[in-house]
Structures are given as C-alpha cells and as structure tokens.
C-alpha cells in the first residue's frame, strides 16, 4: 500500500490526521521507536541481557524488522470470547497451526496466543517466529457471566515453549483488579528473571465507567492512568485501546485529576488523545501498541489504517490486530496486516 493509497483510505480525515501538529507533549520529549530502541532505552534499565536479546528478536522479525515498530497478531479470543463465536467466520483457525501461518505470511513481528495453541505446534514454529504466551484469560463458561482474568499456566511453561515474551491482562477498575495487579506483577518479575519480555493488556472495566451515554472505558485519562500502572509493574510494552474521548475522572467523579490534563496535556484531537497514552508509558520508554478492535466488516481496512496512523503520529510503537485479520479469508487477512504495516513503513507519515 502506497502513501497515496493510505491518504485515499483516510478520506475526509486525511488532512486532519496527517497534517496535525501536536502542541501538548513536544515530540522532542518522547522516546520514539527506532532501529536503536533497545540500545537507546532498554540497555540502561534493569532488564537482563537475556531480556534485551529477546526484545531485540521481537523488533527484528517480519516486515517491520529494524524499524523499531511492531505488528503483532493476537489470537486469544477462543478463550476470551469463545472459540465458536470467534472462529465461525473462518473455521480454519480452530487448528492453531493456521494461526502461526497467518502471522508468518502476514509479516508480523510476533504471534500472541494461548498456552494450548503454542504448545500444540511449538517445535515446528518456535524458531520461525517469536512467541508471546498469553498467561491469563477471562472465561465465559461461568453462569451468570463474570469478567475476571485468571492464570491459565506458569511463566516457566511459557519459557519452556520458547517464548520471547509473556502477555497478561489486568482489568483496572474492576473488583478483582488488586489481585490481578499482584499476580501479574509477580509473573512479570519471574518472566524477567528467566529472560523474557513482558506485555500488558491494560484494560479498564467497571460498569460505572459508562455514564450518560458515554463509554469512559476508552477515555484518554482513564486509559492513560491504566498505562502508567502497567509500566509501574515493569511491562516492557503496553497494549491499549485507542482513546475515543476524555474527561472520565471528572464525569464519573472519582480518583484525582487536574484541569491541565484536559487543557494543556491533551485536546480532543485523536492524535493528542493517543499521545497522552504514550506520555503515561514513561514518555514512550515502554512502547504503546494500540489494539485493532472487533471486526466491523467492510470498514475494517479503513479503520485499521486510521488507527495505525493515529498511533504512529502520536509516538506509539505499533498495532496488535487480531479479529479483523483472522475473521476473514486467509489471503484477505494477510493483506490487511500488510496494509497496517505499510503505515509504519511510510516515511511520509511522521510523528506529530
């Protein structure tokens, strides 16, 4: 996909997204992705040489190798959303080998999926593409339905599978969040001891976060603070939903806020909202990858490219996109993944 194609896909939003100049957090204050990111940022941390090696392996695979940007295929929806609901649009993914093949053919930096999926094919693929093992999940077989992340395996087993990193989810704001924070912090510490990198799905979840018709689960202030909690427990990479609004703390009336969060540190522009997320990742020292979200059908390509443009211009590190890729024909999934990667390869698209 050429830059001209990207502009065409963005349509009426092209000028606003591609020409915006951010005046919140200056670009010069950010730690931006680049070929030297491990040397420039992580080499001065407490991460061991083994962690540095695995991070570099993650940044050195696929079509974005050597750029500092990453494209990850995540398929854990067979647990998080049930296998039938997730794979009905394309049943070939009931076979985990096709998950690995999609990540490889799609030019991804890594594949993030479950213990079971990776264990079933690990000896065939562990040396072909970096593994990220998702170590905790929500399960939907309890009735009435409850939303809670629980551990599905050990960090040691992720290491045995040949993983370069482990991934975990915390539902910040939920009743179970304190336990999840403790569990994941302990797991991330152990992963670093064994030489693996860590990626945190930093999601907010509380019914009170929806008020007066606005869903503040995707507010910049709430998601930004979730990111900041995530890097505090030493997540190397943060996965977060793209912000769609702001002012969650003030609208709901909880936690702490400062009016400058909304007047000086952010605006209502999508790039500035996302940059607030980046800033909360220690100004980009921990990379921000935004999620692609659920498949909407015909608009998936346009929406995925739009998200990638916003993430890149905000100072983010890439996209982690699953359902929009695997809930369609294999070749079409590859094409969509490549289109997103082309945003990060396009030199014309710069950090705002």
PDB file of C-alpha atoms in Angstrom, residues 40-325:
ATOM      1  CA  UNK A  40      18.855   3.690  23.444  1.00  0.00           C
ATOM      2  CA  UNK A  41      16.171   2.864  26.007  1.00  0.00           C
ATOM      3  CA  UNK A  42      16.269  -0.643  27.448  1.00  0.00           C
ATOM      4  CA  UNK A  43      20.044  -1.058  27.703  1.00  0.00           C
ATOM      5  CA  UNK A  44      20.056   1.441  30.592  1.00  0.00           C
ATOM      6  CA  UNK A  45      17.323  -0.379  32.544  1.00  0.00           C
ATOM      7  CA  UNK A  46      17.411  -3.283  34.997  1.00  0.00           C
ATOM      8  CA  UNK A  47      16.480  -5.726  32.215  1.00  0.00           C
ATOM      9  CA  UNK A  48      18.975  -8.567  31.883  1.00  0.00           C
ATOM     10  CA  UNK A  49      20.979  -9.342  28.737  1.00  0.00           C
ATOM     11  CA  UNK A  50      18.552 -12.198  28.047  1.00  0.00           C
ATOM     12  CA  UNK A  51      15.582  -9.801  28.128  1.00  0.00           C
ATOM     13  CA  UNK A  52      17.431  -7.379  25.843  1.00  0.00           C
ATOM     14  CA  UNK A  53      18.144 -10.207  23.418  1.00  0.00           C
ATOM     15  CA  UNK A  54      14.507 -11.291  23.325  1.00  0.00           C
ATOM     16  CA  UNK A  55      13.275  -7.724  22.902  1.00  0.00           C
ATOM     17  CA  UNK A  56      15.684  -7.284  20.015  1.00  0.00           C
ATOM     18  CA  UNK A  57      14.444 -10.534  18.493  1.00  0.00           C
ATOM     19  CA  UNK A  58      10.895  -9.166  18.689  1.00  0.00           C
ATOM     20  CA  UNK A  59      11.926  -5.942  16.950  1.00  0.00           C
ATOM     21  CA  UNK A  60      13.932  -7.827  14.314  1.00  0.00           C
ATOM     22  CA  UNK A  61      11.293 -10.078  12.761  1.00  0.00           C
ATOM     23  CA  UNK A  62       8.792  -9.598   9.957  1.00  0.00           C
ATOM     24  CA  UNK A  63       8.163  -6.743   7.553  1.00  0.00           C
ATOM     25  CA  UNK A  64       8.835  -4.091  10.229  1.00  0.00           C
ATOM     26  CA  UNK A  65      12.185  -5.588  11.266  1.00  0.00           C
ATOM     27  CA  UNK A  66      14.755  -2.929  12.056  1.00  0.00           C
ATOM     28  CA  UNK A  67      12.295  -0.044  12.260  1.00  0.00           C
ATOM     29  CA  UNK A  68      11.525  -0.102  15.987  1.00  0.00           C
ATOM     30  CA  UNK A  69       7.846  -0.575  15.167  1.00  0.00           C
ATOM     31  CA  UNK A  70       5.967  -3.816  15.775  1.00  0.00           C
ATOM     32  CA  UNK A  71       2.980  -5.620  14.298  1.00  0.00           C
ATOM     33  CA  UNK A  72       1.625  -8.447  16.458  1.00  0.00           C
ATOM     34  CA  UNK A  73      -1.084 -10.980  15.620  1.00  0.00           C
ATOM     35  CA  UNK A  74      -3.041 -11.729  18.832  1.00  0.00           C
ATOM     36  CA  UNK A  75      -5.449 -14.657  18.868  1.00  0.00           C
ATOM     37  CA  UNK A  76      -6.710 -15.420  22.353  1.00  0.00           C
ATOM     38  CA  UNK A  77     -10.362 -14.790  21.520  1.00  0.00           C
ATOM     39  CA  UNK A  78     -11.059 -18.544  21.529  1.00  0.00           C
ATOM     40  CA  UNK A  79     -10.859 -18.243  25.328  1.00  0.00           C
ATOM     41  CA  UNK A  80     -11.837 -14.605  25.837  1.00  0.00           C
ATOM     42  CA  UNK A  81     -14.901 -14.644  23.535  1.00  0.00           C
ATOM     43  CA  UNK A  82     -15.456 -18.433  22.980  1.00  0.00           C
ATOM     44  CA  UNK A  83     -13.944 -20.375  20.104  1.00  0.00           C
ATOM     45  CA  UNK A  84     -17.214 -20.769  18.227  1.00  0.00           C
ATOM     46  CA  UNK A  85     -18.052 -17.075  18.257  1.00  0.00           C
ATOM     47  CA  UNK A  86     -14.504 -16.117  17.274  1.00  0.00           C
ATOM     48  CA  UNK A  87     -13.754 -18.719  14.605  1.00  0.00           C
ATOM     49  CA  UNK A  88     -17.180 -19.129  12.997  1.00  0.00           C
ATOM     50  CA  UNK A  89     -16.313 -16.507  10.304  1.00  0.00           C
ATOM     51  CA  UNK A  90     -13.268 -18.612   9.330  1.00  0.00           C
ATOM     52  CA  UNK A  91     -13.196 -22.093  10.938  1.00  0.00           C
ATOM     53  CA  UNK A  92      -9.655 -22.918   9.778  1.00  0.00           C
ATOM     54  CA  UNK A  93      -8.406 -21.191  12.948  1.00  0.00           C
ATOM     55  CA  UNK A  94      -9.787 -23.948  15.154  1.00  0.00           C
ATOM     56  CA  UNK A  95      -6.461 -25.516  14.071  1.00  0.00           C
ATOM     57  CA  UNK A  96      -3.728 -23.468  15.813  1.00  0.00           C
ATOM     58  CA  UNK A  97      -1.228 -24.147  13.038  1.00  0.00           C
ATOM     59  CA  UNK A  98      -3.154 -21.744  10.828  1.00  0.00           C
ATOM     60  CA  UNK A  99      -2.737 -19.033  13.468  1.00  0.00           C
ATOM     61  CA  UNK A 100       1.032 -19.368  13.194  1.00  0.00           C
ATOM     62  CA  UNK A 101       0.857 -19.480   9.407  1.00  0.00           C
ATOM     63  CA  UNK A 102      -1.186 -16.265   9.303  1.00  0.00           C
ATOM     64  CA  UNK A 103       1.358 -14.478  11.497  1.00  0.00           C
ATOM     65  CA  UNK A 104       4.220 -15.691   9.311  1.00  0.00           C
ATOM     66  CA  UNK A 105       2.571 -14.977   5.974  1.00  0.00           C
ATOM     67  CA  UNK A 106       1.321 -11.647   7.304  1.00  0.00           C
ATOM     68  CA  UNK A 107       4.868 -10.484   8.090  1.00  0.00           C
ATOM     69  CA  UNK A 108       4.192  -9.952  11.797  1.00  0.00           C
ATOM     70  CA  UNK A 109       6.913  -9.391  14.384  1.00  0.00           C
ATOM     71  CA  UNK A 110       5.321 -11.978  16.670  1.00  0.00           C
ATOM     72  CA  UNK A 111       2.247 -14.035  17.425  1.00  0.00           C
ATOM     73  CA  UNK A 112       0.462 -13.746  20.778  1.00  0.00           C
ATOM     74  CA  UNK A 113      -1.798 -16.623  21.695  1.00  0.00           C
ATOM     75  CA  UNK A 114      -2.643 -19.226  24.324  1.00  0.00           C
ATOM     76  CA  UNK A 115      -0.589 -21.921  26.016  1.00  0.00           C
ATOM     77  CA  UNK A 116      -2.568 -24.613  24.211  1.00  0.00           C
ATOM     78  CA  UNK A 117      -2.228 -23.125  20.750  1.00  0.00           C
ATOM     79  CA  UNK A 118       1.529 -22.652  21.038  1.00  0.00           C
ATOM     80  CA  UNK A 119       2.182 -25.938  22.824  1.00  0.00           C
ATOM     81  CA  UNK A 120       0.483 -27.905  20.062  1.00  0.00           C
ATOM     82  CA  UNK A 121       2.872 -26.621  17.370  1.00  0.00           C
ATOM     83  CA  UNK A 122       5.798 -25.169  19.336  1.00  0.00           C
ATOM     84  CA  UNK A 123       8.576 -27.421  17.992  1.00  0.00           C
ATOM     85  CA  UNK A 124       7.629 -26.595  14.405  1.00  0.00           C
ATOM     86  CA  UNK A 125       7.379 -22.823  14.816  1.00  0.00           C
ATOM     87  CA  UNK A 126       9.309 -21.581  17.880  1.00  0.00           C
ATOM     88  CA  UNK A 127      12.391 -20.868  15.755  1.00  0.00           C
ATOM     89  CA  UNK A 128      10.411 -19.316  12.900  1.00  0.00           C
ATOM     90  CA  UNK A 129       8.504 -16.509  14.629  1.00  0.00           C
ATOM     91  CA  UNK A 130       8.711 -15.003  18.134  1.00  0.00           C
ATOM     92  CA  UNK A 131       6.139 -16.428  20.563  1.00  0.00           C
ATOM     93  CA  UNK A 132       4.221 -14.302  23.085  1.00  0.00           C
ATOM     94  CA  UNK A 133       2.334 -16.522  25.517  1.00  0.00           C
ATOM     95  CA  UNK A 134      -0.841 -15.020  26.964  1.00  0.00           C
ATOM     96  CA  UNK A 135      -0.731 -16.347  30.536  1.00  0.00           C
ATOM     97  CA  UNK A 136      -4.112 -15.199  31.896  1.00  0.00           C
ATOM     98  CA  UNK A 137      -7.616 -15.076  30.471  1.00  0.00           C
ATOM     99  CA  UNK A 138     -11.243 -14.369  31.123  1.00  0.00           C
ATOM    100  CA  UNK A 139     -13.503 -17.416  30.656  1.00  0.00           C
ATOM    101  CA  UNK A 140     -17.131 -17.244  29.544  1.00  0.00           C
ATOM    102  CA  UNK A 141     -18.470 -20.617  30.688  1.00  0.00           C
ATOM    103  CA  UNK A 142     -19.486 -19.464  34.166  1.00  0.00           C
ATOM    104  CA  UNK A 143     -23.153 -18.537  34.558  1.00  0.00           C
ATOM    105  CA  UNK A 144     -24.108 -15.870  35.250  1.00  0.00           C
ATOM    106  CA  UNK A 145     -21.240 -14.438  33.213  1.00  0.00           C
ATOM    107  CA  UNK A 146     -18.457 -12.817  35.157  1.00  0.00           C
ATOM    108  CA  UNK A 147     -15.452 -10.930  33.875  1.00  0.00           C
ATOM    109  CA  UNK A 148     -12.255 -11.853  35.658  1.00  0.00           C
ATOM    110  CA  UNK A 149      -8.729 -12.616  34.483  1.00  0.00           C
ATOM    111  CA  UNK A 150      -7.250 -15.801  35.941  1.00  0.00           C
ATOM    112  CA  UNK A 151      -3.923 -17.533  35.347  1.00  0.00           C
ATOM    113  CA  UNK A 152      -4.021 -20.388  32.850  1.00  0.00           C
ATOM    114  CA  UNK A 153      -0.417 -21.532  33.219  1.00  0.00           C
ATOM    115  CA  UNK A 154       3.015 -20.754  34.585  1.00  0.00           C
ATOM    116  CA  UNK A 155       5.732 -18.402  33.422  1.00  0.00           C
ATOM    117  CA  UNK A 156       8.109 -21.354  33.457  1.00  0.00           C
ATOM    118  CA  UNK A 157       5.955 -23.191  30.921  1.00  0.00           C
ATOM    119  CA  UNK A 158       5.963 -20.131  28.670  1.00  0.00           C
ATOM    120  CA  UNK A 159       9.753 -20.236  28.820  1.00  0.00           C
ATOM    121  CA  UNK A 160       9.718 -23.974  28.008  1.00  0.00           C
ATOM    122  CA  UNK A 161       7.671 -23.215  24.886  1.00  0.00           C
ATOM    123  CA  UNK A 162      10.458 -20.935  23.655  1.00  0.00           C
ATOM    124  CA  UNK A 163       8.590 -17.675  24.202  1.00  0.00           C
ATOM    125  CA  UNK A 164      10.379 -14.345  23.851  1.00  0.00           C
ATOM    126  CA  UNK A 165       7.687 -12.673  25.969  1.00  0.00           C
ATOM    127  CA  UNK A 166       4.640 -13.246  28.125  1.00  0.00           C
ATOM    128  CA  UNK A 167       1.444 -11.253  27.906  1.00  0.00           C
ATOM    129  CA  UNK A 168      -1.223 -10.681  30.527  1.00  0.00           C
ATOM    130  CA  UNK A 169      -4.396  -8.655  31.046  1.00  0.00           C
ATOM    131  CA  UNK A 170      -5.413  -6.552  34.027  1.00  0.00           C
ATOM    132  CA  UNK A 171      -8.956  -5.182  34.303  1.00  0.00           C
ATOM    133  CA  UNK A 172      -8.117  -1.910  36.048  1.00  0.00           C
ATOM    134  CA  UNK A 173     -11.104  -0.582  37.970  1.00  0.00           C
ATOM    135  CA  UNK A 174     -12.720  -3.983  38.468  1.00  0.00           C
ATOM    136  CA  UNK A 175     -13.396  -5.614  41.830  1.00  0.00           C
ATOM    137  CA  UNK A 176     -10.643  -8.140  41.109  1.00  0.00           C
ATOM    138  CA  UNK A 177      -8.034  -5.616  39.945  1.00  0.00           C
ATOM    139  CA  UNK A 178      -5.967  -5.656  43.152  1.00  0.00           C
ATOM    140  CA  UNK A 179      -5.470  -9.417  42.919  1.00  0.00           C
ATOM    141  CA  UNK A 180      -4.721  -9.201  39.207  1.00  0.00           C
ATOM    142  CA  UNK A 181      -2.109  -6.474  39.771  1.00  0.00           C
ATOM    143  CA  UNK A 182      -0.352  -8.610  42.380  1.00  0.00           C
ATOM    144  CA  UNK A 183      -0.483 -11.768  40.246  1.00  0.00           C
ATOM    145  CA  UNK A 184       0.721 -10.111  37.066  1.00  0.00           C
ATOM    146  CA  UNK A 185       3.452  -8.110  38.819  1.00  0.00           C
ATOM    147  CA  UNK A 186       4.805 -11.341  40.288  1.00  0.00           C
ATOM    148  CA  UNK A 187       4.561 -13.106  36.932  1.00  0.00           C
ATOM    149  CA  UNK A 188       6.345 -10.261  35.129  1.00  0.00           C
ATOM    150  CA  UNK A 189       9.143 -10.305  37.693  1.00  0.00           C
ATOM    151  CA  UNK A 190       9.601 -14.030  37.121  1.00  0.00           C
ATOM    152  CA  UNK A 191       9.485 -13.580  33.341  1.00  0.00           C
ATOM    153  CA  UNK A 192      12.270 -11.013  33.513  1.00  0.00           C
ATOM    154  CA  UNK A 193      14.303 -13.351  35.710  1.00  0.00           C
ATOM    155  CA  UNK A 194      14.009 -16.018  33.023  1.00  0.00           C
ATOM    156  CA  UNK A 195      14.917 -13.556  30.267  1.00  0.00           C
ATOM    157  CA  UNK A 196      11.511 -12.930  28.689  1.00  0.00           C
ATOM    158  CA  UNK A 197       9.956  -9.577  27.860  1.00  0.00           C
ATOM    159  CA  UNK A 198       6.549  -8.549  29.221  1.00  0.00           C
ATOM    160  CA  UNK A 199       3.453  -7.119  27.517  1.00  0.00           C
ATOM    161  CA  UNK A 200       0.411  -5.894  29.426  1.00  0.00           C
ATOM    162  CA  UNK A 201      -3.132  -5.643  28.096  1.00  0.00           C
ATOM    163  CA  UNK A 202      -4.093  -2.522  30.132  1.00  0.00           C
ATOM    164  CA  UNK A 203      -7.872  -2.592  30.040  1.00  0.00           C
ATOM    165  CA  UNK A 204     -10.325  -0.689  32.202  1.00  0.00           C
ATOM    166  CA  UNK A 205     -13.511  -2.425  33.310  1.00  0.00           C
ATOM    167  CA  UNK A 206     -16.269  -1.180  35.572  1.00  0.00           C
ATOM    168  CA  UNK A 207     -19.963  -0.681  34.816  1.00  0.00           C
ATOM    169  CA  UNK A 208     -19.706   2.795  36.397  1.00  0.00           C
ATOM    170  CA  UNK A 209     -17.311   3.841  33.628  1.00  0.00           C
ATOM    171  CA  UNK A 210     -20.313   4.245  31.327  1.00  0.00           C
ATOM    172  CA  UNK A 211     -22.277   7.379  32.136  1.00  0.00           C
ATOM    173  CA  UNK A 212     -24.861   9.491  30.324  1.00  0.00           C
ATOM    174  CA  UNK A 213     -24.348   7.596  27.092  1.00  0.00           C
ATOM    175  CA  UNK A 214     -20.549   7.955  27.032  1.00  0.00           C
ATOM    176  CA  UNK A 215     -18.208   4.997  27.455  1.00  0.00           C
ATOM    177  CA  UNK A 216     -15.253   6.208  29.511  1.00  0.00           C
ATOM    178  CA  UNK A 217     -13.530   2.815  29.279  1.00  0.00           C
ATOM    179  CA  UNK A 218     -11.846   4.396  26.254  1.00  0.00           C
ATOM    180  CA  UNK A 219     -11.225   7.832  27.782  1.00  0.00           C
ATOM    181  CA  UNK A 220      -7.675   9.140  27.491  1.00  0.00           C
ATOM    182  CA  UNK A 221      -7.408   9.977  31.200  1.00  0.00           C
ATOM    183  CA  UNK A 222      -8.552   6.522  32.408  1.00  0.00           C
ATOM    184  CA  UNK A 223      -6.600   4.531  29.843  1.00  0.00           C
ATOM    185  CA  UNK A 224      -3.556   6.757  30.340  1.00  0.00           C
ATOM    186  CA  UNK A 225      -3.528   6.022  34.064  1.00  0.00           C
ATOM    187  CA  UNK A 226      -4.001   2.313  33.356  1.00  0.00           C
ATOM    188  CA  UNK A 227      -0.914   2.516  31.131  1.00  0.00           C
ATOM    189  CA  UNK A 228       1.012   4.241  33.904  1.00  0.00           C
ATOM    190  CA  UNK A 229       0.109   1.486  36.353  1.00  0.00           C
ATOM    191  CA  UNK A 230       1.198  -1.047  33.749  1.00  0.00           C
ATOM    192  CA  UNK A 231       4.679   0.375  33.256  1.00  0.00           C
ATOM    193  CA  UNK A 232       4.992   0.655  37.034  1.00  0.00           C
ATOM    194  CA  UNK A 233       4.835  -3.142  37.301  1.00  0.00           C
ATOM    195  CA  UNK A 234       7.540  -3.254  34.598  1.00  0.00           C
ATOM    196  CA  UNK A 235       5.626  -4.023  31.449  1.00  0.00           C
ATOM    197  CA  UNK A 236       8.029  -3.550  28.540  1.00  0.00           C
ATOM    198  CA  UNK A 237       5.196  -2.949  26.062  1.00  0.00           C
ATOM    199  CA  UNK A 238       1.680  -1.677  26.757  1.00  0.00           C
ATOM    200  CA  UNK A 239      -1.370  -2.764  24.782  1.00  0.00           C
ATOM    201  CA  UNK A 240      -4.241  -0.311  24.996  1.00  0.00           C
ATOM    202  CA  UNK A 241      -7.446   0.522  23.168  1.00  0.00           C
ATOM    203  CA  UNK A 242      -7.335   3.688  21.098  1.00  0.00           C
ATOM    204  CA  UNK A 243      -8.849   6.567  23.115  1.00  0.00           C
ATOM    205  CA  UNK A 244     -12.152   7.913  21.834  1.00  0.00           C
ATOM    206  CA  UNK A 245     -12.992  10.502  24.485  1.00  0.00           C
ATOM    207  CA  UNK A 246     -11.613  12.167  27.626  1.00  0.00           C
ATOM    208  CA  UNK A 247     -12.716  13.513  30.993  1.00  0.00           C
ATOM    209  CA  UNK A 248     -13.632  10.220  32.600  1.00  0.00           C
ATOM    210  CA  UNK A 249     -12.366  11.163  36.044  1.00  0.00           C
ATOM    211  CA  UNK A 250     -14.402  14.368  36.142  1.00  0.00           C
ATOM    212  CA  UNK A 251     -17.556  12.968  34.545  1.00  0.00           C
ATOM    213  CA  UNK A 252     -17.697   9.947  36.848  1.00  0.00           C
ATOM    214  CA  UNK A 253     -16.408  11.892  39.832  1.00  0.00           C
ATOM    215  CA  UNK A 254     -13.666   9.683  41.226  1.00  0.00           C
ATOM    216  CA  UNK A 255      -9.882   9.386  41.579  1.00  0.00           C
ATOM    217  CA  UNK A 256      -7.722  12.512  41.125  1.00  0.00           C
ATOM    218  CA  UNK A 257      -7.376  14.876  38.195  1.00  0.00           C
ATOM    219  CA  UNK A 258      -6.041  18.283  37.255  1.00  0.00           C
ATOM    220  CA  UNK A 259      -7.739  20.575  34.757  1.00  0.00           C
ATOM    221  CA  UNK A 260      -4.452  20.883  32.875  1.00  0.00           C
ATOM    222  CA  UNK A 261      -4.822  17.214  31.904  1.00  0.00           C
ATOM    223  CA  UNK A 262      -7.613  18.345  29.598  1.00  0.00           C
ATOM    224  CA  UNK A 263      -6.492  21.861  28.637  1.00  0.00           C
ATOM    225  CA  UNK A 264      -2.701  21.596  28.244  1.00  0.00           C
ATOM    226  CA  UNK A 265      -1.743  17.908  28.177  1.00  0.00           C
ATOM    227  CA  UNK A 266      -4.392  16.874  25.668  1.00  0.00           C
ATOM    228  CA  UNK A 267      -7.020  18.120  23.235  1.00  0.00           C
ATOM    229  CA  UNK A 268      -9.942  16.415  21.564  1.00  0.00           C
ATOM    230  CA  UNK A 269      -7.813  15.557  18.503  1.00  0.00           C
ATOM    231  CA  UNK A 270      -7.303  11.765  18.132  1.00  0.00           C
ATOM    232  CA  UNK A 271      -3.512  12.109  17.880  1.00  0.00           C
ATOM    233  CA  UNK A 272      -3.325  14.191  21.066  1.00  0.00           C
ATOM    234  CA  UNK A 273      -5.578  11.776  22.945  1.00  0.00           C
ATOM    235  CA  UNK A 274      -3.276   8.912  21.947  1.00  0.00           C
ATOM    236  CA  UNK A 275      -0.168  10.949  22.791  1.00  0.00           C
ATOM    237  CA  UNK A 276      -1.484  11.277  26.346  1.00  0.00           C
ATOM    238  CA  UNK A 277      -1.430   7.468  26.460  1.00  0.00           C
ATOM    239  CA  UNK A 278       2.159   7.454  25.162  1.00  0.00           C
ATOM    240  CA  UNK A 279       3.213  10.023  27.759  1.00  0.00           C
ATOM    241  CA  UNK A 280       1.876   7.777  30.506  1.00  0.00           C
ATOM    242  CA  UNK A 281       4.130   4.992  29.231  1.00  0.00           C
ATOM    243  CA  UNK A 282       7.119   6.883  30.644  1.00  0.00           C
ATOM    244  CA  UNK A 283       7.118   9.164  27.596  1.00  0.00           C
ATOM    245  CA  UNK A 284       7.451   6.186  25.284  1.00  0.00           C
ATOM    246  CA  UNK A 285      10.185   4.312  27.154  1.00  0.00           C
ATOM    247  CA  UNK A 286       7.666   1.465  27.220  1.00  0.00           C
ATOM    248  CA  UNK A 287       6.171   1.176  23.759  1.00  0.00           C
ATOM    249  CA  UNK A 288       2.443   1.740  23.238  1.00  0.00           C
ATOM    250  CA  UNK A 289       0.669  -0.612  20.862  1.00  0.00           C
ATOM    251  CA  UNK A 290      -2.993   0.065  20.227  1.00  0.00           C
ATOM    252  CA  UNK A 291      -5.478  -2.728  19.581  1.00  0.00           C
ATOM    253  CA  UNK A 292      -7.393  -3.122  16.354  1.00  0.00           C
ATOM    254  CA  UNK A 293     -10.724  -3.932  17.981  1.00  0.00           C
ATOM    255  CA  UNK A 294     -13.573  -6.100  16.775  1.00  0.00           C
ATOM    256  CA  UNK A 295     -14.310  -6.705  13.130  1.00  0.00           C
ATOM    257  CA  UNK A 296     -16.876  -4.358  11.587  1.00  0.00           C
ATOM    258  CA  UNK A 297     -16.829  -5.931   8.140  1.00  0.00           C
ATOM    259  CA  UNK A 298     -16.313  -3.708   5.119  1.00  0.00           C
ATOM    260  CA  UNK A 299     -14.766  -0.834   7.094  1.00  0.00           C
ATOM    261  CA  UNK A 300     -12.059  -2.937   8.783  1.00  0.00           C
ATOM    262  CA  UNK A 301      -9.260  -1.934   6.418  1.00  0.00           C
ATOM    263  CA  UNK A 302     -10.057   1.762   6.633  1.00  0.00           C
ATOM    264  CA  UNK A 303     -10.426   1.715  10.422  1.00  0.00           C
ATOM    265  CA  UNK A 304      -7.240  -0.314  10.928  1.00  0.00           C
ATOM    266  CA  UNK A 305      -5.171   2.062   8.777  1.00  0.00           C
ATOM    267  CA  UNK A 306      -6.702   5.037  10.614  1.00  0.00           C
ATOM    268  CA  UNK A 307      -5.737   3.539  13.993  1.00  0.00           C
ATOM    269  CA  UNK A 308      -2.204   2.887  12.763  1.00  0.00           C
ATOM    270  CA  UNK A 309      -1.817   6.474  11.526  1.00  0.00           C
ATOM    271  CA  UNK A 310      -3.007   7.860  14.869  1.00  0.00           C
ATOM    272  CA  UNK A 311      -0.726   5.543  16.853  1.00  0.00           C
ATOM    273  CA  UNK A 312       2.341   6.340  14.743  1.00  0.00           C
ATOM    274  CA  UNK A 313       1.787  10.098  14.694  1.00  0.00           C
ATOM    275  CA  UNK A 314       1.201  10.080  18.470  1.00  0.00           C
ATOM    276  CA  UNK A 315       4.572   8.394  19.083  1.00  0.00           C
ATOM    277  CA  UNK A 316       3.286   4.851  19.544  1.00  0.00           C
ATOM    278  CA  UNK A 317       5.115   1.659  18.639  1.00  0.00           C
ATOM    279  CA  UNK A 318       2.615  -0.244  16.527  1.00  0.00           C
ATOM    280  CA  UNK A 319      -0.589  -2.202  16.336  1.00  0.00           C
ATOM    281  CA  UNK A 320      -1.774  -5.515  17.749  1.00  0.00           C
ATOM    282  CA  UNK A 321      -4.540  -6.626  15.429  1.00  0.00           C
ATOM    283  CA  UNK A 322      -6.378  -9.944  15.556  1.00  0.00           C
ATOM    284  CA  UNK A 323     -10.084 -10.301  14.784  1.00  0.00           C
ATOM    285  CA  UNK A 324     -10.021  -8.013  11.775  1.00  0.00           C
ATOM    286  CA  UNK A 325      -7.340 -10.277  10.274  1.00  0.00           C
TER     287      UNK A 325
END
